[in-house]
Tab-separated table of C-alpha atoms in Angstrom:
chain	number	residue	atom	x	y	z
H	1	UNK	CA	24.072	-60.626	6.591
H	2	UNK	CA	27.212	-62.366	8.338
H	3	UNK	CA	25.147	-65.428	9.181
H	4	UNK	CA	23.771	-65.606	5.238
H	5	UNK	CA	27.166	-65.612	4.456
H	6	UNK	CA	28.599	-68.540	6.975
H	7	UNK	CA	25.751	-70.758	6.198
H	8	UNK	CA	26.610	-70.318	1.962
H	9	UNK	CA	30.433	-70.825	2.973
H	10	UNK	CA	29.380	-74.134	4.850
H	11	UNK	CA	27.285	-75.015	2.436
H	12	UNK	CA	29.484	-74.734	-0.420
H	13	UNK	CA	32.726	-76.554	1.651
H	14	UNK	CA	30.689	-79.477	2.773
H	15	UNK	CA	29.732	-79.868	-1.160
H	16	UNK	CA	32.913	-79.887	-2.221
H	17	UNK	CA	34.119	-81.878	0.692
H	18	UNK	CA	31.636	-84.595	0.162
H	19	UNK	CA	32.771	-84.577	-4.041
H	20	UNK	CA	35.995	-84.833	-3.041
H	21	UNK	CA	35.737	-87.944	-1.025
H	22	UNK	CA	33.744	-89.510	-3.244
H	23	UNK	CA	36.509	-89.148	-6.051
H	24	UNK	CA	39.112	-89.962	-3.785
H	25	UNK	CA	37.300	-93.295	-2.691
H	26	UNK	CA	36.300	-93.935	-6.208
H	27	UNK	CA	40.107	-93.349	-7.556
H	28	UNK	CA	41.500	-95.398	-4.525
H	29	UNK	CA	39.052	-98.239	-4.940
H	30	UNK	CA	37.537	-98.661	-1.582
H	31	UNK	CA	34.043	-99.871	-1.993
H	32	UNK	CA	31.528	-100.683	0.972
H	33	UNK	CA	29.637	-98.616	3.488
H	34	UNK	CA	31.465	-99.744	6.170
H	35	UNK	CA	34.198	-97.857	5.362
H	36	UNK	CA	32.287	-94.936	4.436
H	37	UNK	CA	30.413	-94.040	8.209
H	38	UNK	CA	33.262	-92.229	9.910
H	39	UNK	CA	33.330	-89.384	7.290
H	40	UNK	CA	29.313	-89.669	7.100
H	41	UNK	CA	29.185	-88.856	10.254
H	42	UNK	CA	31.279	-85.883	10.635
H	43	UNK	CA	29.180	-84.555	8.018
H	44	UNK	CA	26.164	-84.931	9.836
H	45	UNK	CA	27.303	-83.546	12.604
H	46	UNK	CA	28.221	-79.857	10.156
H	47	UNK	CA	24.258	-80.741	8.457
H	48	UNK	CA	22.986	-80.976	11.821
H	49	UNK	CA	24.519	-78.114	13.468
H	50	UNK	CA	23.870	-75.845	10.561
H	51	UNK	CA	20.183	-77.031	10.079
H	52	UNK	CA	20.043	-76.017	14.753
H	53	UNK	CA	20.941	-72.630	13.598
H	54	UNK	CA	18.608	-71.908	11.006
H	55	UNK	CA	15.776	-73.499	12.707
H	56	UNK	CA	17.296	-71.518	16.264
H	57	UNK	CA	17.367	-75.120	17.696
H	58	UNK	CA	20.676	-74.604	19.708
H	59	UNK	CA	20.079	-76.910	22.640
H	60	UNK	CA	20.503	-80.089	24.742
H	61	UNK	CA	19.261	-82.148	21.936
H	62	UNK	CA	21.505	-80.935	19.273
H	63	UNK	CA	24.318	-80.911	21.792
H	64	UNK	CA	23.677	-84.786	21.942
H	65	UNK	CA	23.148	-85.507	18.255
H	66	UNK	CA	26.390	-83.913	18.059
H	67	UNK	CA	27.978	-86.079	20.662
H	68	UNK	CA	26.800	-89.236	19.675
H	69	UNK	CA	27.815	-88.639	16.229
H	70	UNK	CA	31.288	-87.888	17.080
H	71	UNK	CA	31.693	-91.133	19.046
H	72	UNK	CA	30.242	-93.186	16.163
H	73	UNK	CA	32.310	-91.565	13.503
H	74	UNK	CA	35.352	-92.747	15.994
H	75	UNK	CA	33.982	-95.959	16.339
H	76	UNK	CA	33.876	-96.556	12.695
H	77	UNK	CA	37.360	-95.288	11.786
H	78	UNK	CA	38.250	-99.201	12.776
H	79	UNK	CA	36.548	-99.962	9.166
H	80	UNK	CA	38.421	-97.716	6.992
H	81	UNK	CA	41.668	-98.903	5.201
H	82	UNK	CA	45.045	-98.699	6.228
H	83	UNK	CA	47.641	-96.798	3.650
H	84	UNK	CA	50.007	-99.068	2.529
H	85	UNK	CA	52.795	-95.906	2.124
């Protein structure tokens, strides 16, 4: 029951996480997918580790999506825009 429960919680903060952005980007301006990877990326990384454990795929190869998607989403955070406050 616990785990039902986690994966709905995720499942409803990455959705509102993802709106969020979205407005935030849209109220802000910023257009381009450049500037849109990093946070693309950290949510793959929450899809990707959620999708593992429901499909009981907790291994080397998640471990490395996981990885590699964390060091791109760092690499790209040289594309987003600098605050001007």
């Amino acid at each position: 029951m616990v785990p039902i429960i986690l994966s709905i919680i995720l499942i409803l903060a990455l959705v509102f996480s993802i709106t969020l952005v979205v407005q935030k980007r849209k109220k802000a301006g910023i257009t381009g997918i450049k500037s849109a990877l990093t946070p693309i990326c950290f949510y793959l990384i929450g899809i990707t580790n959620l999708l593992a454990y429901w499909f009981n795929f907790m291994g080397l190869l998640n471990w490395s999506i996981t990885v590699v998607l964390l060091i791109l989403g760092a690499y790209f955070t040289k594309y987003m825009p600098i605050s001007e406050k």
